[in-house]
CSV table of C-alpha atoms and ligand atoms in Angstrom, one decimal:
chain,number,residue,atom,x,y,z
A,1,MET,CA,43.3,-102.9,-7.8
A,2,SER,CA,42.2,-101.1,-4.6
A,3,GLY,CA,40.4,-97.8,-4.3
A,4,ASP,CA,43.7,-96.2,-3.4
A,5,ILE,CA,43.6,-92.6,-4.6
A,6,GLU,CA,46.8,-93.2,-6.7
A,7,THR,CA,45.5,-96.2,-8.6
A,8,THR,CA,43.7,-96.1,-11.9
A,9,ALA,CA,40.3,-97.6,-12.1
A,10,ARG,CA,39.5,-100.8,-13.9
A,11,ILE,CA,37.9,-100.0,-17.2
A,12,LEU,CA,34.5,-101.5,-17.8
A,13,ASP,CA,34.8,-102.4,-21.4
A,14,GLY,CA,31.3,-102.2,-22.9
A,15,LYS,CA,32.5,-102.7,-26.4
A,16,SER,CA,34.0,-106.0,-25.7
A,17,LEU,CA,31.1,-107.3,-23.6
A,18,ALA,CA,28.7,-106.1,-26.3
A,19,GLY,CA,30.7,-108.1,-28.8
A,20,GLU,CA,30.4,-111.2,-26.8
A,21,ILE,CA,26.7,-110.8,-26.4
A,22,ARG,CA,26.2,-110.2,-30.1
A,23,ALA,CA,28.2,-113.3,-30.9
A,24,ASP,CA,25.9,-115.3,-28.6
A,25,LEU,CA,22.8,-113.8,-30.2
A,26,THR,CA,24.2,-114.6,-33.7
A,27,ARG,CA,24.6,-118.2,-32.7
A,28,ARG,CA,21.0,-118.3,-31.3
A,29,VAL,CA,19.6,-116.8,-34.5
A,30,ALA,CA,21.6,-119.2,-36.7
A,31,ALA,CA,20.2,-122.1,-34.7
A,32,HIS,CA,16.7,-121.0,-35.3
A,33,ARG,CA,17.3,-120.5,-39.0
A,34,ALA,CA,19.0,-123.9,-39.2
A,35,ALA,CA,15.8,-125.4,-37.7
A,36,GLY,CA,13.8,-123.8,-40.6
A,37,ARG,CA,12.3,-120.9,-38.7
A,38,ARG,CA,12.0,-117.4,-40.1
A,39,ALA,CA,14.5,-114.6,-39.0
A,40,PRO,CA,13.6,-112.4,-36.1
A,41,GLY,CA,12.2,-109.1,-37.4
A,42,LEU,CA,12.5,-105.5,-36.4
A,43,ALA,CA,10.5,-102.6,-37.9
A,44,VAL,CA,12.1,-99.2,-37.5
A,45,VAL,CA,9.8,-96.3,-38.1
A,46,LEU,CA,11.5,-93.0,-39.1
A,47,VAL,CA,9.4,-90.0,-39.7
A,48,GLY,CA,11.2,-87.2,-41.6
A,49,ASP,CA,14.9,-87.0,-42.3
A,50,ASP,CA,16.5,-85.6,-39.2
A,51,PRO,CA,20.2,-86.3,-39.9
A,52,ALA,CA,21.1,-87.6,-36.5
A,53,SER,CA,18.0,-89.9,-36.6
A,54,VAL,CA,19.0,-91.2,-40.0
A,55,VAL,CA,22.4,-92.2,-38.6
A,56,TYR,CA,20.9,-93.9,-35.5
A,57,VAL,CA,18.5,-95.8,-37.7
A,58,ARG,CA,21.3,-96.9,-40.0
A,59,ASN,CA,23.4,-98.1,-37.0
A,60,LYS,CA,20.5,-100.1,-35.5
A,61,ARG,CA,19.8,-101.7,-38.9
A,62,ARG,CA,23.5,-102.6,-39.4
A,63,ALA,CA,23.7,-104.1,-35.9
A,64,CYS,CA,20.5,-106.2,-36.6
A,65,LEU,CA,21.8,-107.5,-39.9
A,66,GLU,CA,25.1,-108.5,-38.3
A,67,VAL,CA,23.3,-110.9,-35.9
A,68,GLY,CA,20.8,-112.2,-38.5
A,69,ILE,CA,17.8,-110.1,-37.5
A,70,ALA,CA,15.8,-108.8,-40.5
A,71,ALA,CA,15.5,-105.0,-40.0
A,72,ARG,CA,12.8,-103.3,-42.0
A,73,ASP,CA,12.9,-99.5,-42.5
A,74,VAL,CA,9.6,-97.9,-42.5
A,75,ASP,CA,10.2,-94.3,-43.6
A,76,ARG,CA,7.5,-91.7,-43.7
A,77,PRO,CA,7.7,-88.0,-44.7
A,78,ALA,CA,7.9,-85.4,-42.0
A,79,GLY,CA,4.3,-84.2,-42.7
A,80,THR,CA,2.7,-87.6,-42.0
A,81,SER,CA,-0.4,-87.4,-39.9
A,82,GLN,CA,-1.0,-88.9,-36.4
A,83,ALA,CA,-3.9,-91.0,-37.8
A,84,SER,CA,-1.8,-92.5,-40.6
A,85,LEU,CA,1.0,-93.4,-38.1
A,86,GLU,CA,-1.5,-95.0,-35.9
A,87,ALA,CA,-2.7,-97.1,-38.8
A,88,LEU,CA,0.9,-98.0,-39.6
A,89,ILE,CA,1.5,-99.1,-36.0
A,90,ASP,CA,-1.7,-101.2,-36.0
A,91,GLU,CA,-0.5,-102.9,-39.2
A,92,LEU,CA,3.0,-103.6,-37.7
A,93,ASN,CA,1.4,-104.9,-34.5
A,94,ALA,CA,-0.5,-107.4,-36.6
A,95,ASP,CA,2.4,-108.5,-38.8
A,96,PRO,CA,3.5,-112.0,-37.9
A,97,ASP,CA,7.1,-111.3,-39.1
A,98,VAL,CA,7.6,-108.3,-36.8
A,99,ASP,CA,9.0,-109.1,-33.3
A,100,GLY,CA,10.0,-105.5,-32.5
A,101,ILE,CA,8.8,-102.1,-33.4
A,102,LEU,CA,10.9,-98.9,-32.8
A,103,ILE,CA,9.8,-95.4,-33.4
A,104,GLN,CA,12.8,-93.2,-33.8
A,105,MET,CA,12.7,-90.1,-31.6
A,106,PRO,CA,12.4,-87.2,-31.8
A,107,LEU,CA,9.2,-87.1,-33.9
A,108,PRO,CA,8.1,-83.9,-35.7
A,109,ALA,CA,6.4,-81.5,-33.3
A,110,HIS,CA,2.8,-82.0,-34.7
A,111,LEU,CA,2.8,-85.6,-33.6
A,112,ALA,CA,1.9,-86.9,-30.1
A,113,ALA,CA,4.8,-89.2,-29.5
A,114,GLN,CA,3.7,-90.8,-26.3
A,115,SER,CA,0.3,-91.8,-27.7
A,116,LEU,CA,2.1,-93.5,-30.6
A,117,LEU,CA,4.5,-95.3,-28.2
A,118,ASP,CA,1.4,-96.4,-26.2
A,119,ARG,CA,-0.1,-97.9,-29.3
A,120,ILE,CA,2.8,-100.4,-29.9
A,121,ASP,CA,1.9,-103.9,-28.9
A,122,PRO,CA,3.7,-104.3,-25.5
A,123,ALA,CA,5.0,-107.7,-26.6
A,124,ARG,CA,6.8,-106.0,-29.5
A,125,ASP,CA,8.0,-102.9,-27.5
A,126,VAL,CA,11.7,-103.8,-27.7
A,127,ASP,CA,12.7,-100.3,-26.4
A,128,GLY,CA,10.7,-101.1,-23.2
A,129,PHE,CA,9.0,-97.7,-23.2
A,130,HIS,CA,5.4,-98.8,-23.2
A,131,PRO,CA,3.4,-98.1,-20.0
A,132,ILE,CA,2.6,-101.8,-19.6
A,133,ASN,CA,6.3,-102.7,-19.7
A,134,ALA,CA,7.2,-99.7,-17.4
A,135,GLY,CA,4.6,-101.0,-15.0
A,136,ARG,CA,6.0,-104.5,-15.1
A,137,LEU,CA,9.5,-103.2,-14.3
A,138,LEU,CA,8.0,-101.3,-11.4
A,139,LEU,CA,6.2,-104.4,-10.1
A,140,GLY,CA,9.1,-106.7,-10.8
A,141,THR,CA,7.3,-109.0,-13.2
A,142,PRO,CA,8.7,-110.2,-16.5
A,143,GLY,CA,8.6,-107.8,-19.5
A,144,LEU,CA,10.7,-105.9,-22.0
A,145,ALA,CA,12.8,-103.3,-20.2
A,146,PRO,CA,14.7,-100.3,-21.5
A,147,CYS,CA,18.0,-101.1,-23.2
A,148,THR,CA,20.4,-98.7,-21.6
A,149,PRO,CA,19.8,-99.6,-17.9
A,150,LEU,CA,19.7,-103.3,-19.0
A,151,GLY,CA,23.1,-102.9,-20.5
A,152,ILE,CA,24.4,-101.2,-17.4
A,153,MET,CA,23.2,-104.1,-15.2
A,154,ALA,CA,25.0,-106.5,-17.5
A,155,LEU,CA,28.2,-104.5,-17.3
A,156,LEU,CA,28.1,-104.4,-13.5
A,157,ASP,CA,27.4,-108.2,-13.3
A,158,ARG,CA,30.2,-109.1,-15.7
A,159,ALA,CA,32.6,-107.0,-13.6
A,160,GLN,CA,31.2,-108.8,-10.5
A,161,ILE,CA,30.5,-105.4,-8.9
A,162,PRO,CA,28.4,-106.1,-5.7
A,163,ILE,CA,25.0,-104.4,-5.8
A,164,ASP,CA,23.1,-106.1,-2.9
A,165,GLY,CA,23.2,-103.8,0.1
A,166,LYS,CA,25.2,-101.1,-1.6
A,167,ARG,CA,24.4,-97.4,-1.9
A,168,ALA,CA,23.6,-96.5,-5.5
A,169,VAL,CA,23.2,-92.9,-6.7
A,170,VAL,CA,21.5,-92.4,-10.1
A,171,ILE,CA,21.9,-88.8,-11.5
A,172,GLY,CA,19.0,-88.2,-13.9
A,173,ARG,CA,15.3,-89.2,-13.8
A,174,SER,CA,14.3,-89.7,-17.4
A,175,ASN,CA,11.9,-92.4,-18.3
A,176,ILE,CA,14.4,-94.1,-20.6
A,177,VAL,CA,17.5,-94.1,-18.3
A,178,GLY,CA,17.3,-92.7,-14.8
A,179,LYS,CA,14.0,-94.1,-13.5
A,180,PRO,CA,14.3,-97.6,-15.0
A,181,MET,CA,18.0,-97.7,-13.8
A,182,ALA,CA,16.9,-96.9,-10.2
A,183,LEU,CA,14.2,-99.6,-10.3
A,184,MET,CA,16.7,-102.3,-11.6
A,185,LEU,CA,19.2,-101.4,-8.9
A,186,LEU,CA,16.5,-101.4,-6.3
A,187,ALA,CA,15.3,-104.8,-7.5
A,188,ARG,CA,18.8,-106.1,-6.8
A,189,ASN,CA,18.7,-104.7,-3.2
A,190,ALA,CA,20.7,-101.6,-3.6
A,191,THR,CA,19.7,-98.5,-1.5
A,192,VAL,CA,19.0,-96.1,-4.3
A,193,THR,CA,19.0,-92.3,-4.4
A,194,ILE,CA,17.8,-90.6,-7.6
A,195,CYS,CA,19.2,-87.1,-8.2
A,196,HIS,CA,18.0,-84.5,-10.7
A,197,SER,CA,18.3,-80.8,-11.5
A,198,ARG,CA,16.7,-79.7,-8.2
A,199,THR,CA,18.9,-81.9,-6.0
A,200,PRO,CA,20.8,-79.6,-3.6
A,201,ASP,CA,24.5,-80.3,-3.0
A,202,LEU,CA,24.7,-83.0,-5.7
A,203,ALA,CA,28.4,-83.6,-5.1
A,204,LYS,CA,27.7,-84.6,-1.4
A,205,THR,CA,25.0,-87.1,-2.4
A,206,VAL,CA,27.1,-88.6,-5.2
A,207,ARG,CA,30.0,-89.1,-2.7
A,208,GLU,CA,27.7,-91.5,-0.8
A,209,GLY,CA,27.5,-93.8,-3.8
A,210,ASP,CA,29.2,-97.2,-4.0
A,211,ILE,CA,27.7,-97.2,-7.5
A,212,VAL,CA,27.2,-94.0,-9.4
A,213,VAL,CA,25.2,-93.8,-12.7
A,214,ALA,CA,25.4,-90.4,-14.4
A,215,ALA,CA,22.7,-89.9,-17.0
A,216,VAL,CA,22.4,-86.1,-17.3
A,217,GLY,CA,23.7,-84.9,-20.7
A,218,ARG,CA,26.2,-82.3,-19.3
A,219,ALA,CA,29.8,-82.7,-20.4
A,220,GLU,CA,32.1,-83.8,-17.5
A,221,MET,CA,29.8,-82.4,-14.8
A,222,VAL,CA,30.7,-85.1,-12.3
A,223,ARG,CA,34.2,-84.4,-11.0
A,224,GLY,CA,36.7,-86.7,-9.4
A,225,ASP,CA,36.2,-85.3,-5.9
A,226,TRP,CA,32.5,-86.2,-6.1
A,227,ILE,CA,33.4,-89.9,-6.2
A,228,LYS,CA,33.7,-92.1,-3.2
A,229,PRO,CA,37.1,-93.9,-3.3
A,230,GLY,CA,36.5,-97.4,-4.6
A,231,ALA,CA,33.1,-96.7,-6.2
A,232,ALA,CA,32.0,-98.0,-9.6
A,233,VAL,CA,31.2,-95.2,-11.9
A,234,ILE,CA,28.9,-95.7,-14.9
A,235,ASP,CA,28.8,-92.8,-17.4
A,236,VAL,CA,25.8,-92.8,-19.7
A,237,GLY,CA,26.3,-89.3,-21.1
A,238,MET,CA,27.0,-88.6,-24.7
A,239,ASN,CA,28.1,-85.0,-25.2
A,240,ARG,CA,30.3,-83.1,-27.5
A,241,ASP,CA,33.0,-80.9,-25.9
A,242,ALA,CA,34.1,-77.6,-27.4
A,243,ALA,CA,36.4,-79.4,-29.8
A,244,GLY,CA,33.6,-81.6,-31.0
A,245,LYS,CA,35.0,-84.7,-29.2
A,246,LEU,CA,32.5,-87.2,-27.6
A,247,VAL,CA,32.7,-86.9,-23.8
A,248,GLY,CA,30.6,-88.3,-21.0
A,249,ASP,CA,28.9,-86.7,-18.0
A,250,VAL,CA,31.9,-87.7,-15.8
A,251,ALA,CA,35.4,-86.1,-15.9
A,252,PHE,CA,37.0,-89.4,-16.8
A,253,ALA,CA,40.7,-88.6,-16.0
A,254,GLU,CA,39.8,-87.3,-12.5
A,255,ALA,CA,37.2,-89.9,-11.6
A,256,SER,CA,39.3,-92.9,-12.8
A,257,ARG,CA,42.0,-92.0,-10.2
A,258,VAL,CA,39.4,-92.4,-7.4
A,259,ALA,CA,36.9,-95.0,-8.6
A,260,ALA,CA,37.6,-98.7,-8.6
A,261,ALA,CA,35.8,-99.2,-11.9
A,262,ILE,CA,34.6,-96.8,-14.6
A,263,THR,CA,33.0,-97.0,-18.0
A,264,PRO,CA,34.8,-95.1,-20.8
A,265,VAL,CA,32.9,-92.8,-23.3
A,266,PRO,CA,32.9,-94.0,-26.0
A,267,GLY,CA,33.1,-97.8,-25.6
A,268,GLY,CA,31.2,-98.2,-22.3
A,269,VAL,CA,27.4,-97.9,-22.1
A,270,GLY,CA,26.7,-97.0,-25.7
A,271,PRO,CA,27.6,-100.4,-27.3
A,272,MET,CA,25.7,-102.2,-24.5
A,273,THR,CA,22.5,-100.3,-25.3
A,274,ILE,CA,22.6,-101.6,-28.9
A,275,ALA,CA,23.4,-105.2,-27.7
A,276,MET,CA,20.5,-105.1,-25.3
A,277,LEU,CA,18.2,-103.9,-28.1
A,278,LEU,CA,19.2,-106.9,-30.1
A,279,SER,CA,18.7,-109.1,-27.1
A,280,ASN,CA,15.2,-107.7,-26.5
A,281,ILE,CA,14.3,-108.4,-30.1
A,282,LEU,CA,15.4,-112.0,-29.8
A,283,ALA,CA,13.6,-112.4,-26.5
A,284,SER,CA,10.4,-111.1,-28.1
A,285,TYR,CA,10.9,-113.5,-31.1
A,286,GLU,CA,11.6,-116.5,-28.8
A,287,SER,CA,8.6,-115.8,-26.7
A,288,ARG,CA,6.4,-115.6,-29.8
A,289,LEU,CA,7.9,-118.8,-30.9
A,290,GLU,CA,6.8,-120.4,-27.6
A,291,LEU,CA,3.3,-118.9,-27.8
A,292,ALA,CA,2.8,-120.0,-31.4
A,293,GLY,CA,4.1,-123.5,-30.9
A,294,ARG,CA,7.4,-124.1,-32.6
A,295,GLY,CA,6.0,-124.9,-36.0
A,296,ASP,CA,4.2,-121.6,-36.6
A,297,LEU,CA,7.2,-119.5,-37.3
A,298,ARG,CA,8.6,-121.6,-40.0
A,299,SER,CA,9.4,-119.8,-43.2
A,300,SER,CA,7.0,-120.7,-45.9
B,1,NDP,P1,17.2,-86.3,-20.2
B,1,NDP,O1,17.5,-85.0,-20.7
B,1,NDP,O2,15.8,-86.9,-20.5
B,1,NDP,O3,17.3,-86.3,-18.6
B,1,NDP,C1,18.4,-85.7,-18.0
B,1,NDP,C2,18.3,-85.8,-16.5
B,1,NDP,O4,19.4,-85.1,-16.0
B,1,NDP,C3,17.0,-85.1,-16.0
B,1,NDP,O5,16.4,-85.9,-15.1
B,1,NDP,C4,17.5,-83.8,-15.4
B,1,NDP,O6,16.8,-83.3,-14.3
B,1,NDP,C5,18.9,-84.2,-15.0
B,1,NDP,N1,19.8,-83.0,-14.9
B,1,NDP,C6,20.0,-82.0,-15.8
B,1,NDP,N2,20.8,-81.1,-15.3
B,1,NDP,C7,21.2,-81.5,-14.1
B,1,NDP,C8,22.1,-81.0,-13.1
B,1,NDP,N3,22.7,-79.9,-13.3
B,1,NDP,N4,22.2,-81.7,-12.0
B,1,NDP,C9,21.5,-82.8,-11.8
B,1,NDP,N5,20.7,-83.4,-12.7
B,1,NDP,C10,20.5,-82.7,-13.8
B,1,NDP,O7,18.3,-87.3,-20.7
B,1,NDP,P2,18.4,-88.9,-21.0
B,1,NDP,O8,18.2,-89.6,-19.7
B,1,NDP,O9,17.7,-89.2,-22.2
B,1,NDP,O10,20.0,-89.0,-21.4
B,1,NDP,C11,21.0,-88.5,-20.5
B,1,NDP,C12,22.3,-88.6,-21.2
B,1,NDP,O11,22.6,-89.9,-21.6
B,1,NDP,C13,22.4,-87.8,-22.5
B,1,NDP,O12,23.7,-87.3,-22.6
B,1,NDP,C14,22.1,-88.8,-23.6
B,1,NDP,O13,22.7,-88.5,-24.8
B,1,NDP,C15,22.8,-90.0,-23.0
B,1,NDP,N6,22.2,-91.3,-23.4
B,1,NDP,C16,23.1,-92.3,-23.8
B,1,NDP,C17,22.7,-93.5,-24.1
B,1,NDP,C18,23.7,-94.5,-24.4
B,1,NDP,O14,23.4,-95.6,-25.0
B,1,NDP,N7,25.0,-94.3,-24.1
B,1,NDP,C19,21.2,-93.8,-24.2
B,1,NDP,C20,20.4,-92.8,-23.7
B,1,NDP,C21,20.9,-91.5,-23.4
B,1,NDP,P3,15.3,-82.8,-14.3
B,1,NDP,O15,14.5,-84.1,-14.5
B,1,NDP,O16,15.1,-82.2,-13.0
B,1,NDP,O17,15.2,-81.9,-15.5
């Protein structure tokens, strides 16, 4: 399909690619188990009972179990102190069965979230949020990287969308999506522009992008006439419209008439984020396996 204005963009199917990745991870975990090794382990720390967080944690646990990762829920009441959570993280860092530690955000207001994230062993930081891993991403050295931008790179690669030498426009500069996304595209030789709420004439800048990544959190903000014909459009946004329907940051119907490729919401970036979390857990497990010498992770 060309970038002709009348054509409809190719849909970048994150659900299907995520399914393939999960099937591959399932095979890898099964091979480790067949060799007598323990299951990879994830600890998910949930403080309080925020209903959205409870659902997210449940979904992550289910995804883990499906591929054979042992997911352990570590629930603490909303009033838990900073000191007791620090002690908990120290304990999990030292637990030989734990390959990944997640702290479900947001945390209650009395807690210093960043200092808790900083306390996680960088080798178990499967969200890729620790400053050491953020620094590694900046420097281009190996480390655990944030799942959403990792998933987007996998989607672009699977669709064979050229990155080297292309103009990429990332809308949003959060530490979990926008900034790491820009670094990953830069590492692959894109010329990257990062936009944010103070960017003047956003539409004009977005129109320069061969690749556009929208990670803003504003329903259908990016319109079809912002898109360069033939561009690849990646929609990270997860918003509810007036009718309660899940919509992205991009006006899909408009943009898909101009773009060459586009991710749907739902079914685009979201499933890839979870698949990359599972992939990070397995990578952490396998690197621990190598460090320990293969015998040390056998189940007793
Ligand atoms: P943040 O709120 O942390 O960041 C939003 C960014 O958008 C900020 O950098 C902000 O700019 C920028 N922004 C806000 N308004 C505008 C505007 N009018 N014009 C240009 N830029 C603007 O969000 P996240 O990065 O955490 O998430 C972004 C979206 O992606 C959300 O909808 C979230 O739900 C979704 N998400 C989806 C995931 C998935 O797996 N599908 C995973 C993670 C997030 P400034 O810095 O100047 O304030």
